[in-house]
Structure formats: C-alpha cells, structure tokens
Amino acid sequence: HMVFGDSLSQRLGAIYCLYCLYETQPFKPAFKIYLSL
C-alpha cells in the first residue's frame, strides 16, 4: 500500500546519487549529454 511512496523515495535517492556523481565527474559535458538522453 506504500508502493508509490517507496518508489518515489527510491527515485529521489537515485537522482540525488546521480547528482553527486555528476558533481564529482571530471567529464561533465559527456555525463550531461548522457543524462539529457
């Protein structure tokens, strides 16, 4: 009954992890292109 809430929190966590990875990547342009696809 909490599937939506759990999936939403997991999605936000994944986005946060991707953002942290993006901030620490030396090849930001390529990673930005990858995220924009």
Coordinates of N, CA and C in Angstrom, one line a residue:
H1 N 0.8 -1.2 0.0 CA 0.0 0.0 0.0 C 0.9 1.3 0.0
M2 N 2.2 1.1 0.2 CA 3.1 2.2 0.2 C 4.0 2.1 -1.0
V3 N 3.6 1.5 -2.1 CA 4.5 1.3 -3.2 C 4.9 2.6 -3.8
F4 N 3.9 3.5 -4.0 CA 4.2 4.8 -4.6 C 5.2 5.6 -3.8
G5 N 5.0 5.6 -2.5 CA 5.9 6.4 -1.7 C 7.3 5.8 -1.7
D6 N 7.4 4.5 -1.7 CA 8.7 3.8 -1.7 C 9.4 4.1 -3.0
S7 N 8.6 3.9 -4.1 CA 9.2 4.1 -5.4 C 9.6 5.6 -5.6
L8 N 8.9 6.5 -5.0 CA 9.2 7.9 -5.1 C 10.5 8.2 -4.4
S9 N 10.6 7.7 -3.2 CA 11.8 7.9 -2.4 C 13.0 7.3 -3.0
Q10 N 12.8 6.1 -3.6 CA 14.0 5.5 -4.3 C 14.4 6.3 -5.5
R11 N 13.4 6.8 -6.2 CA 13.7 7.7 -7.4 C 14.4 8.9 -7.0
L12 N 14.0 9.6 -5.9 CA 14.7 10.8 -5.4 C 16.1 10.4 -5.0
G13 N 16.2 9.3 -4.3 CA 17.6 8.9 -3.9 C 18.5 8.6 -5.1
A14 N 17.9 8.0 -6.1 CA 18.7 7.7 -7.3 C 19.1 9.0 -8.0
I15 N 18.2 10.0 -8.1 CA 18.5 11.3 -8.7 C 19.6 12.0 -7.9
Y16 N 19.5 11.9 -6.5 CA 20.5 12.5 -5.7 C 21.9 11.9 -5.9
C17 N 21.9 10.6 -6.0 CA 23.2 9.9 -6.2 C 23.8 10.3 -7.6
L18 N 22.9 10.4 -8.6 CA 23.4 10.8 -9.9 C 23.9 12.2 -9.9
Y19 N 23.2 13.1 -9.1 CA 23.7 14.5 -9.0 C 25.0 14.5 -8.3
C20 N 25.2 13.7 -7.3 CA 26.5 13.7 -6.6 C 27.6 13.2 -7.5
L21 N 27.3 12.1 -8.3 CA 28.2 11.6 -9.2 C 28.6 12.7 -10.3
Y22 N 27.5 13.4 -10.8 CA 27.7 14.4 -11.8 C 28.6 15.5 -11.3
E23 N 28.5 15.9 -10.0 CA 29.3 16.9 -9.4 C 30.7 16.5 -9.2
T24 N 31.0 15.2 -9.2 CA 32.4 14.7 -8.9 C 33.0 14.2 -10.2
Q25 N 32.3 14.2 -11.3 CA 32.9 13.6 -12.5 C 33.8 14.7 -13.2
P26 N 34.9 14.2 -13.7 CA 35.8 15.2 -14.5 C 35.3 15.4 -15.9
F27 N 34.5 14.5 -16.4 CA 34.0 14.6 -17.8 C 32.5 15.0 -17.7
K28 N 32.3 16.2 -17.2 CA 30.9 16.7 -17.0 C 30.1 16.8 -18.3
P29 N 30.7 17.4 -19.4 CA 29.9 17.5 -20.6 C 29.3 16.2 -21.1
A30 N 30.2 15.1 -21.2 CA 29.7 13.8 -21.6 C 28.6 13.3 -20.7
F31 N 28.8 13.5 -19.4 CA 27.8 13.0 -18.5 C 26.5 13.7 -18.6
K32 N 26.6 15.1 -18.9 CA 25.4 15.9 -19.0 C 24.6 15.4 -20.3
I33 N 25.4 15.1 -21.3 CA 24.7 14.6 -22.6 C 24.1 13.2 -22.3
Y34 N 24.7 12.4 -21.5 CA 24.1 11.1 -21.1 C 22.9 11.3 -20.3
L35 N 22.8 12.2 -19.4 CA 21.6 12.5 -18.6 C 20.5 13.1 -19.4
S36 N 20.9 13.8 -20.5 CA 19.8 14.5 -21.3 C 19.2 13.6 -22.2
L37 N 19.7 12.4 -22.5 CA 19.1 11.4 -23.4 C 17.9 10.8 -22.8

